[in-house]
Coordinates of C-alpha atoms and ligand atoms in Angstrom, one line a residue:
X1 CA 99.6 117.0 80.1
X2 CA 99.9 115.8 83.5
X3 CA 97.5 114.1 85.5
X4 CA 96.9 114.8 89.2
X5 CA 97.2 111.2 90.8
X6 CA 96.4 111.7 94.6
X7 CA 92.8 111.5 95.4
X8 CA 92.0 112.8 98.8
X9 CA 91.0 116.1 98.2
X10 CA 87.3 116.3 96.8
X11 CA 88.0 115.8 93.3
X12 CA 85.5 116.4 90.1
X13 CA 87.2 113.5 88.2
X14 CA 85.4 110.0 88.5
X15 CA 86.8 107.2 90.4
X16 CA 89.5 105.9 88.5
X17 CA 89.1 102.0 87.3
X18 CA 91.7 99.1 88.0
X19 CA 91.1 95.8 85.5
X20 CA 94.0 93.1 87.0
X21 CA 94.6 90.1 84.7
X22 CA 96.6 87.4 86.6
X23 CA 98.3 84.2 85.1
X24 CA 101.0 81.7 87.3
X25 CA 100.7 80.6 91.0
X26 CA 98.2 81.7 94.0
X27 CA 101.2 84.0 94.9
X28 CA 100.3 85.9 91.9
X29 CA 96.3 85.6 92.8
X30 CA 97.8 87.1 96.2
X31 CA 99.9 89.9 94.5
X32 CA 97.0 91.3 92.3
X33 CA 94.7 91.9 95.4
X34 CA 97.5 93.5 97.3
X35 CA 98.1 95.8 93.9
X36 CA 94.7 96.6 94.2
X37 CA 95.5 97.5 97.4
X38 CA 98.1 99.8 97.3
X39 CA 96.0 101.6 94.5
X40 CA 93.0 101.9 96.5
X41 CA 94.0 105.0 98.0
X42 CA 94.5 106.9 94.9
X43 CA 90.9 106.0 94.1
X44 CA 90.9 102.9 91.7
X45 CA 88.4 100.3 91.9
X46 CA 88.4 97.1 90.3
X47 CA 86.4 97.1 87.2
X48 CA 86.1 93.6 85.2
X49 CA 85.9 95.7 81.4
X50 CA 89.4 96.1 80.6
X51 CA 88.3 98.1 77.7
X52 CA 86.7 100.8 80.6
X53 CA 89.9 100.7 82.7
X54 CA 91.8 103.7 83.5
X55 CA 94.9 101.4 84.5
X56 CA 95.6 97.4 83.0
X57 CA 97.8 95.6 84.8
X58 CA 98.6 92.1 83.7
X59 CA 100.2 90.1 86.4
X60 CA 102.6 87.7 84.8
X61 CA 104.3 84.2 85.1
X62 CA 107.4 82.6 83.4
X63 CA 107.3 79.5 84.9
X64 CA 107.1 77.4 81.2
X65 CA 107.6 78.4 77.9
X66 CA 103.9 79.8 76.2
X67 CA 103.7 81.8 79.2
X68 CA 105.6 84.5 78.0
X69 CA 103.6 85.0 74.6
X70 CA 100.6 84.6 76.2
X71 CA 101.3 88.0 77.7
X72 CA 102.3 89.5 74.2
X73 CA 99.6 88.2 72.5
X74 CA 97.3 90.0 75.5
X75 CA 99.2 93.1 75.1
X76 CA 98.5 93.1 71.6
X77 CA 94.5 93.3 72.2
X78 CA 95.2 95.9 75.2
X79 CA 97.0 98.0 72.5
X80 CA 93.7 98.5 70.5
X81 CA 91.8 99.1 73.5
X82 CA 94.5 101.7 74.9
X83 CA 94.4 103.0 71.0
X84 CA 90.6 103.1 71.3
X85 CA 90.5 105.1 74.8
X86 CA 93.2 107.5 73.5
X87 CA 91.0 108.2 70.4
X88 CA 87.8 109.1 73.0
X89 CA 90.2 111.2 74.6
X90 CA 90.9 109.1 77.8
X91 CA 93.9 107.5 78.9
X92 CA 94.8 104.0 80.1
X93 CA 97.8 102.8 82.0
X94 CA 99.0 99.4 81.2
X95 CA 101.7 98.0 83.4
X96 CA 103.1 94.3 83.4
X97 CA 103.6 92.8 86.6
X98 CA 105.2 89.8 87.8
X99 CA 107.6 87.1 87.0
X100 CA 107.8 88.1 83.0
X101 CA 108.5 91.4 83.6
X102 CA 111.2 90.6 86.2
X103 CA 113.1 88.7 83.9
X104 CA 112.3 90.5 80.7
X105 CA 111.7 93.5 81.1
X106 CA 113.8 95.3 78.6
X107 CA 112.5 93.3 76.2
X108 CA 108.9 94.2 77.0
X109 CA 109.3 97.5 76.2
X110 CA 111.4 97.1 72.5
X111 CA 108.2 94.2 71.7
X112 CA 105.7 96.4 73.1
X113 CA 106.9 100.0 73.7
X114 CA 103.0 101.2 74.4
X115 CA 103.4 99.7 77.5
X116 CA 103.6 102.3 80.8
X117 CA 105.1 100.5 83.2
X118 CA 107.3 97.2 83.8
X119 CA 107.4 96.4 87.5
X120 CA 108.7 92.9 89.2
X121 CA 106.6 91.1 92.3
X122 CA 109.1 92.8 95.2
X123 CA 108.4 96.2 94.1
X124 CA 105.1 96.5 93.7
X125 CA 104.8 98.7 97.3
X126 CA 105.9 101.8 94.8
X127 CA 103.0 101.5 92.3
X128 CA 101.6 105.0 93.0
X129 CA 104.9 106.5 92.3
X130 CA 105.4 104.4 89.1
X131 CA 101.4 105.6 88.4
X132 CA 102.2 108.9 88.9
X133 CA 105.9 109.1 86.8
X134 CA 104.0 107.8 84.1
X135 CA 101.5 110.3 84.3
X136 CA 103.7 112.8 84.3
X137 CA 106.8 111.5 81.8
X138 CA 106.6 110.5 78.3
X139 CA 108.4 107.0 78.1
X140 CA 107.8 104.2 80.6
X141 CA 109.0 103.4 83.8
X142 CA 110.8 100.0 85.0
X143 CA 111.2 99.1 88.1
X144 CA 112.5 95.4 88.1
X145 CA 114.8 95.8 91.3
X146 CA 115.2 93.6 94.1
X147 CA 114.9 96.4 97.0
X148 CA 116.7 96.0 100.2
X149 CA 113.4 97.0 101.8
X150 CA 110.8 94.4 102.2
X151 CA 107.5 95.7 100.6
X152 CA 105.6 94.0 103.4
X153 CA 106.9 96.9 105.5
X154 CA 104.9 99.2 103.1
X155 CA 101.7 97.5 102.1
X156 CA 98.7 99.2 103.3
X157 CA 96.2 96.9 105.2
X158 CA 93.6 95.2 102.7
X159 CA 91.1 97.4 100.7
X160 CA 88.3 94.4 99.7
X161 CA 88.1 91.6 101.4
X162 CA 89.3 87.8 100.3
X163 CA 86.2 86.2 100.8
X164 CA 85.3 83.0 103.0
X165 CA 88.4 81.5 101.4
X166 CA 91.8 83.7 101.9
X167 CA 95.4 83.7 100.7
X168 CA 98.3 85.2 103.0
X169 CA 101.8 85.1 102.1
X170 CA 104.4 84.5 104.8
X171 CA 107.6 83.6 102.2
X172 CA 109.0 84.2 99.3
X173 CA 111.8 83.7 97.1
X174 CA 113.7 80.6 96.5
X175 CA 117.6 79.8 97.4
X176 CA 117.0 76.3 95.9
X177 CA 118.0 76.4 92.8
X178 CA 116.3 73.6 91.1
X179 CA 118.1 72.9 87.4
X180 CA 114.9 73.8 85.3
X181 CA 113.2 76.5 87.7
X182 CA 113.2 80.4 86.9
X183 CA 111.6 81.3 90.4
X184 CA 115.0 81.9 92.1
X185 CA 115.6 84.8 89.6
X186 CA 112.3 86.3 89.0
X187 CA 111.3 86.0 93.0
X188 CA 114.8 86.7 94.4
X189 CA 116.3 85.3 97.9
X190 CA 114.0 83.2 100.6
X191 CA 112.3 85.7 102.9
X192 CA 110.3 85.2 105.5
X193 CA 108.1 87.6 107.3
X194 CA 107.6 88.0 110.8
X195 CA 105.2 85.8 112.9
X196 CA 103.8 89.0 114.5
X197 CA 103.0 90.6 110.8
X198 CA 101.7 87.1 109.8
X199 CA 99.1 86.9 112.7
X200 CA 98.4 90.3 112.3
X201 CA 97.3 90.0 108.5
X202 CA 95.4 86.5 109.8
X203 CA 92.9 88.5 112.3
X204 CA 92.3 91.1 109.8
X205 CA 91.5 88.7 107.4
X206 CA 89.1 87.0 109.7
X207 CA 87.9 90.0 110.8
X208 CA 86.4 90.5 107.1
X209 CA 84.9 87.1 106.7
X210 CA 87.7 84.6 106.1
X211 CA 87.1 81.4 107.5
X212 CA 90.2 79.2 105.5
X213 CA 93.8 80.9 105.0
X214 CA 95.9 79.5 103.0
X215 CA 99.6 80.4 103.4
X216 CA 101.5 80.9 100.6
X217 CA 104.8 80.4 99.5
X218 CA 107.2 79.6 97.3
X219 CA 108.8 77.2 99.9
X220 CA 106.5 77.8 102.4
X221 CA 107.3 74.8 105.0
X222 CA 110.9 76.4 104.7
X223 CA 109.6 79.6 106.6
X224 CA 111.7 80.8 109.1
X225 CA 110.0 84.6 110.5
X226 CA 110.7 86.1 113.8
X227 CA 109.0 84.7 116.6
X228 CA 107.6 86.5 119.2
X229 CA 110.6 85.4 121.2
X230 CA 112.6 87.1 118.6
X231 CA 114.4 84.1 117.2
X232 CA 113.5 82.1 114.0
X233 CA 110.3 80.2 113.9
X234 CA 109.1 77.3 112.0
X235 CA 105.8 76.6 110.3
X236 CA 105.0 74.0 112.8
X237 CA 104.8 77.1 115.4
X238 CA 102.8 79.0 113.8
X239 CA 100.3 77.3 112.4
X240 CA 99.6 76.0 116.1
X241 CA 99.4 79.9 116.7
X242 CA 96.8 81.0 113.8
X243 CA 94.7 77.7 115.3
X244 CA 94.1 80.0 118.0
X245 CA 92.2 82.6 116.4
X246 CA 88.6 81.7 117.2
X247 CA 87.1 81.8 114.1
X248 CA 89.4 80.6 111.7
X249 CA 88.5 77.4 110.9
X250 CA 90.6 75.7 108.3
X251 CA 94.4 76.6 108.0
X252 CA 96.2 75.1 104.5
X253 CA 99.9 75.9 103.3
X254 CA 101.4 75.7 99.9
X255 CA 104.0 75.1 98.1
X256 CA 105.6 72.8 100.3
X257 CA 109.7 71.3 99.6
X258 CA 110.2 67.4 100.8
X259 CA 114.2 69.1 102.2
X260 CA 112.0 71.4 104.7
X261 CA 109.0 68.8 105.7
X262 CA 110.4 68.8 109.8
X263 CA 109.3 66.6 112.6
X264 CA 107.3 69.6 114.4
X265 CA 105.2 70.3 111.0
X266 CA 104.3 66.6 110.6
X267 CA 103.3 66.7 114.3
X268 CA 101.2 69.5 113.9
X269 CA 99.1 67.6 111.3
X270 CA 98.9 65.0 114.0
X271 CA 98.0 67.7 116.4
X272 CA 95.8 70.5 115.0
X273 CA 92.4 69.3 113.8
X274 CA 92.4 72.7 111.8
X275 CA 95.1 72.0 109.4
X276 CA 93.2 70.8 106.9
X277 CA 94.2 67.4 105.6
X278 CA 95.4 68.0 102.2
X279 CA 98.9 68.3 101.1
X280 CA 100.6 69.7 98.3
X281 CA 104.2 68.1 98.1
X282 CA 105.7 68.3 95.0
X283 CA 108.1 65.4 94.2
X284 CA 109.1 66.7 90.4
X285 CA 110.8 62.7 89.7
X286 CA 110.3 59.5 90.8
X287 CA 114.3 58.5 89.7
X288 CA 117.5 59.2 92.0
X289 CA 119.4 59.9 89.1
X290 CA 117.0 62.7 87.9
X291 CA 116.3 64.4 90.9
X292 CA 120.1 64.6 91.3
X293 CA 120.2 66.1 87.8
X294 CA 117.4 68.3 88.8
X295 CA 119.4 69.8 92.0
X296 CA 116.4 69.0 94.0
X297 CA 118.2 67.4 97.0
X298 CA 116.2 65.1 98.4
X299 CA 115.9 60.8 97.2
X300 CA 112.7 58.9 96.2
X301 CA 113.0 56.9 99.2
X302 CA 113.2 60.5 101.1
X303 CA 109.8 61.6 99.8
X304 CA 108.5 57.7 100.5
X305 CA 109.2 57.9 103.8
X306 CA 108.4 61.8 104.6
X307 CA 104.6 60.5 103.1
X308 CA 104.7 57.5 105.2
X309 CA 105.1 59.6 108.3
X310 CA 102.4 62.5 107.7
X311 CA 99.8 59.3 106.8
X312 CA 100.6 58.0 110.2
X313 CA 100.4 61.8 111.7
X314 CA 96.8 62.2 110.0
X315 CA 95.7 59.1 108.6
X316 CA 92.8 60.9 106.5
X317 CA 95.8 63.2 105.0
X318 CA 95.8 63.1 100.9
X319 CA 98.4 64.1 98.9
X320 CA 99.0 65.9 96.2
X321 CA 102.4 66.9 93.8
X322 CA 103.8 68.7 91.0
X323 CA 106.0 66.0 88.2
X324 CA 108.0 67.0 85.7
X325 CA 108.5 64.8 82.5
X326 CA 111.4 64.6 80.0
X327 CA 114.2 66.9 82.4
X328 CA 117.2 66.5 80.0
X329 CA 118.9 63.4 80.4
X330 CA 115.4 61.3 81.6
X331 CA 115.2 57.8 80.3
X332 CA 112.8 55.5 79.8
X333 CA 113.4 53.9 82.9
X334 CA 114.0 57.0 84.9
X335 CA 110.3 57.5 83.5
X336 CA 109.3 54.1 84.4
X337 CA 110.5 55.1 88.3
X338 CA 108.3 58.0 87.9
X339 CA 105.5 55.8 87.1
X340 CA 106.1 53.5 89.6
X341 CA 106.3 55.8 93.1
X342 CA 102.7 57.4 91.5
X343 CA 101.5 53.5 91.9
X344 CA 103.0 53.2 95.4
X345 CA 101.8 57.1 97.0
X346 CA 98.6 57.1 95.4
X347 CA 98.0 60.7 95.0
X348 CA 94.4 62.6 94.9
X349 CA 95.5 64.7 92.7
X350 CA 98.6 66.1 90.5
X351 CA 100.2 68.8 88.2
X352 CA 102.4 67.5 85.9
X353 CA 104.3 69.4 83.3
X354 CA 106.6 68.5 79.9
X355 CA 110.5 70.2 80.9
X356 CA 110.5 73.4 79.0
X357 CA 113.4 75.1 79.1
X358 CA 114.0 78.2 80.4
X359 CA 116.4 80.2 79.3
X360 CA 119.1 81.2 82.1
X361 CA 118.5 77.9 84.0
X362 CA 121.0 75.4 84.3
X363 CA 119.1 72.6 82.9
X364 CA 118.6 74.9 79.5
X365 CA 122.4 74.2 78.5
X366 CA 123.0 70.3 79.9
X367 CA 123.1 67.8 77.3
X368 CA 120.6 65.1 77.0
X369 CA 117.7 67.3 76.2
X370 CA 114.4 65.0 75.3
X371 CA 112.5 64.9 72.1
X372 CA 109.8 66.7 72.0
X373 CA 107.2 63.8 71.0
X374 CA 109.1 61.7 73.5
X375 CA 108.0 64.3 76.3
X376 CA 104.5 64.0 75.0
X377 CA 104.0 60.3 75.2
X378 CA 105.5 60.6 78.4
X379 CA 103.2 62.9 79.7
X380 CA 100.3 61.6 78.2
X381 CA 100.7 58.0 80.2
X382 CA 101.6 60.1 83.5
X383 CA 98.5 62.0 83.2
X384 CA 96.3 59.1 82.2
X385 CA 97.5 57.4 85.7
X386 CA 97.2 60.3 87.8
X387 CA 93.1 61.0 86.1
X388 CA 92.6 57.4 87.3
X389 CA 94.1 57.9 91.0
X390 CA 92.1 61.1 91.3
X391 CA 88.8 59.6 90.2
X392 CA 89.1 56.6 92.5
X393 CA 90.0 59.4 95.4
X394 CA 87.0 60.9 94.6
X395 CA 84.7 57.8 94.3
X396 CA 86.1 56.8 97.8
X397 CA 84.4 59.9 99.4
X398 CA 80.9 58.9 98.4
X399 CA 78.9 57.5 101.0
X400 CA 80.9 59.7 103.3
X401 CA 79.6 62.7 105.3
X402 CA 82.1 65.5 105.4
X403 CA 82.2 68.8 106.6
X404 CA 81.9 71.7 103.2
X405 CA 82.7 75.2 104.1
X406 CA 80.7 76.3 102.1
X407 CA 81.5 79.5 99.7
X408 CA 79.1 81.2 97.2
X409 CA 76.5 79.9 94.4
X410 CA 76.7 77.0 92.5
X411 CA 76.2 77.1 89.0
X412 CA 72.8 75.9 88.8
X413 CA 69.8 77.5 90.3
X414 CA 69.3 76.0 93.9
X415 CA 72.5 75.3 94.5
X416 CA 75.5 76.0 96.6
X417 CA 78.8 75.5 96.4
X418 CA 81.9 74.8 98.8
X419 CA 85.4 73.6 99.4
X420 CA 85.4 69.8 101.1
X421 CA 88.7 69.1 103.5
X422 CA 90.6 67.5 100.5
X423 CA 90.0 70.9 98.1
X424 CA 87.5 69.5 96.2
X425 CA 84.5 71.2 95.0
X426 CA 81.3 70.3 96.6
X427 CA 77.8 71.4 95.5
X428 CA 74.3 71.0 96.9
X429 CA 71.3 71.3 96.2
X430 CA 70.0 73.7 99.6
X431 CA 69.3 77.2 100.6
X432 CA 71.7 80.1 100.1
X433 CA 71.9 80.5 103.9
X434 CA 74.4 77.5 103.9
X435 CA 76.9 80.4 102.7
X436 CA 79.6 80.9 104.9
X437 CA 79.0 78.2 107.1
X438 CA 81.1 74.7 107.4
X439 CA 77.9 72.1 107.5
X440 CA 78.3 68.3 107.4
X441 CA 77.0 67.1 104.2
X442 CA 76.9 63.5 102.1
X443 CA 78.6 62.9 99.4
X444 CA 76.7 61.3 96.8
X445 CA 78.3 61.2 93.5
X446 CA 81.8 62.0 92.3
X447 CA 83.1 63.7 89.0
X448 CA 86.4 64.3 87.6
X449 CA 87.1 67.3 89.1
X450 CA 84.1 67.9 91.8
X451 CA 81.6 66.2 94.1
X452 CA 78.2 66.4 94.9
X453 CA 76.2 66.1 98.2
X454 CA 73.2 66.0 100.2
X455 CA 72.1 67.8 103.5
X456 CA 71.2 64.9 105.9
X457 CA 67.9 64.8 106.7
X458 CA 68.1 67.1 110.7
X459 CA 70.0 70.1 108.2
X460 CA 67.4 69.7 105.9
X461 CA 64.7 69.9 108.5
X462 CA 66.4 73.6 109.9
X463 CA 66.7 74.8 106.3
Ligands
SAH1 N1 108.2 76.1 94.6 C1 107.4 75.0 94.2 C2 107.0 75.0 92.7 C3 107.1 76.2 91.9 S1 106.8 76.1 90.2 C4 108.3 73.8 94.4 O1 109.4 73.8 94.7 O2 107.7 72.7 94.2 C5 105.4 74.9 90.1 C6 105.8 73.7 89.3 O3 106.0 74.0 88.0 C7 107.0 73.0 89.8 O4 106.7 72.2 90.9 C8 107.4 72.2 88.6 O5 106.7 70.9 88.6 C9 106.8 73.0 87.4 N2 107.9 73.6 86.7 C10 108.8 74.6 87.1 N3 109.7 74.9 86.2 C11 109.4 74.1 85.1 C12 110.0 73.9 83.8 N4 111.1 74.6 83.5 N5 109.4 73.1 83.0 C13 108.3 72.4 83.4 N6 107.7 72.5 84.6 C14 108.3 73.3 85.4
SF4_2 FE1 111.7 76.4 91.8 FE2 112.9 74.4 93.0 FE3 112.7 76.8 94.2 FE4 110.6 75.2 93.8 S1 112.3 74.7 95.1 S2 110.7 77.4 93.4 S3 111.0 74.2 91.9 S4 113.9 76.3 92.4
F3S3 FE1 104.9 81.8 87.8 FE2 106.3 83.4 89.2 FE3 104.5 82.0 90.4 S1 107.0 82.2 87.5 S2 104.5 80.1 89.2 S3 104.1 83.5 88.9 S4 106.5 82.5 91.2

């Protein structure tokens, strides 16, 4: 039976329902709204009942091992519920998206052949075709390709806004080819868009509320789009460009590399009070021999001194990083290294990961692999050091008075909640009218993972 997927006419059906579950980076977070976007306009809206969607799409990442049978054992539960709607005599769509289905895709479909469609994150532009061949067609539809088009070129403009707090990729892809990394195969080549496009999604992002973009990605300080003098760019540029749109007020950018961290982007920390002063570098090793190992290009004493001169561009400037423990051929002294350059940074906050290997990747066949309760100790100690660091960054703010944007509720009754300059979480006791403005506030006590303030007493008074 087919299904009539184009919605402008006046139609009798009911708008159709879109339920987006989305694992990995804030790329993906990014991707899933644009989805939503480009299915607007054949009449879904989000609904958060997956078992009362008309369409499922899980929007997947590869980046470490469970990650992958996380999504089968999710696809197992949408089965029933895809069972369950079939049965009531409705239909629901499930696709997988994202960085699972780019690289196995095939497989997808022989584990899970009640899937509809398998699409990867750069084709994602030709969802309402893929919608409507699998309305039509028995048998799914994959669509894994890396087009010679750039789906920016076809993304409608946004359906819903972000919110106070806003994502907006300018890059993508990776040519680094880091030993243990899949992102260079399931994202494809580095690509940057234009500046033009960039500013233009910026305005119409502020437009609808946002008052903090954060660019995204994959190596983001390595973004090279047109300028408006037609020749290649640099982040540096055009962050001192978006600090020109009136009303946005806080500018962030992850993921950053250490190989593309240039003079003009360290002076813009110095130089734009905007750019909030939070970074996320990550270092992976603190050991020459395993970041050589790890193709990652750049020394420890490289990332010492790249840290050294951003603290001396914005003195306030925290930073935070990604490690990676037990990379096959790590010792214990390699480990010790790593240990060591967390002492010296000092870092407010980190990600750190066991190696898991992935298969494809360079660093999946090299000898030297580590023992798996070897990896854990090592972790363990890592992330018992870098719980400490954090907790003293946070203790240092109390007594301070800093400025939250602040963003929605807070969990509690009477309270609101916001982002501080360093991304931490900041709740308040006050009145709901703080919401969506940036308001000077005291830090009073620090937790693990959040802070809590006070309105000085003149706020209080005009509350
Ligand atoms: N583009 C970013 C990071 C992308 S992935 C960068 O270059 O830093 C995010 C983090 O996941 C990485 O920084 C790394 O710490 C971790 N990671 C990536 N592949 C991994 C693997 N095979 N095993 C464990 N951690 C991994
Ligand atoms: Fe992966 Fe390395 Fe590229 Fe980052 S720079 S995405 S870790 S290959
Ligand atoms: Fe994961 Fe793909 Fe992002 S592998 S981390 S969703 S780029």
């Amino acid at each position: 039976m087919e299904t009539t997927v184009l919605t402008g006419a006046p139609t009798i059906t009911p708008p159709r329902r879109l339920h987006v579950i989305t694992w990995g980076c804030q790329m993906n977070v990014y991707d899933s709204g644009r989805m939503a976007d480009v299915l607007a306009p054949l009449g879904y809206a989000p609904t958060a009942d997956a078992g009362d969607a008309d369409m499922v799409i899980l929007n997947t990442c590869h980046i470490r091992d469970r990650a992958a049978e996380k999504v089968f054992s999710e696809l197992g539960k949408l089965r029933l519920l895809k069972q369950a709607r079939a049965e009531a005599g409705g239909r629901m769509i499930l696709a997988v998206a994202g960085c699972v289905a780019q690289a196995e895709g095939a497989e997808i479909l022989a584990r899970a052949p009640f899937v509809d469609i398998v699409l990867g994150p750069q084709t994602y532009h030709r969802l309402p075709e893929m919608v409507a061949r699998a309305s039509r067609a028995a048998g799914a539809v994959i669509d894994t390709e890396f087009p010679a088009d750039d789906k920016f070129d076809h993304l409608p403009d946004e359906a819903a806004p972000q919110g106070l707090t806003a994502f907006l990729t300018i890059q993508e892809g990776c040519d680094k080819f880091c030993s243990f990394c899949v992102v260079p195969y399931t994202r494809g080549a580095e690509q940057s868009r234009a500046e033009a496009a960039v500013l233009a999604e910026a305005r119409r992002l502020v437009a609808q509320g946002a008052r903090e973009i954060t660019l995204l990605g994959q190596n983001v300080n390595g973004w090279h789009g047109t300028g408006a003098d037609g020749a290649p760019s640099t982040l540096g540029r055009l962050v001192r460009r978006l600090a020109e749109i009136p009303e946005l007020w806080r500018i962030r950018y992850t993921t950053s590399h250490p190989r593309d961290m240039d003079d003009d982007l360290i002076a813009a920390h110095a130089e734009v009070p905007r750019l909030m002063p939070f970074l996320h570098l990550p270092v992976q090793s603190g050991s020459d021999p395993v970041l050589a190992a790890m193709n990652r290009r750049h020394s420890v004493a490289d990332f010492r001194r790249i840290i050294e001169r951003l603290r001396a561009a914005r003195p306030d400037l925290a930073v935070s990083s990604d490690f990676i423990v037990g990379h096959p051929g790590e010792t214990r002294a390699d480990f010790a290294a790593t240990l060591a350059l967390v002492r010296e940074v000092g870092f407010a906050q980190a990600f750190s990961f066991k190696y898991s290997a992935r298969p494809g990747t360079p660093a999946a066949a090299s000898p030297g692999q580590v023992d798996e309760a070897e990896k854990d100790a090592r972790l363990q100690e890592l992330q018992a050091l870098l719980r400490d660091q954090q907790a003293a960054f946070n203790r240092s703010c109390v007594g301070l008075t800093v400025p939250v944007l602040f963003t929605g509720l807070g969990r509690h009754p009477g309270q609101v909640a916001g982002r501080s300059p360093w991304l931490h979480a900041v709740h308040i006791s006050g009145p709901a009218s703080l919401i969506g403005t940036e308001t000077r506030v005291k830090i009073e006590a620090a937790f693990p993972n959040s802070l809590s303030a006070s309105l000085p007493e003149q706020e209080r008074a005009c509350a």
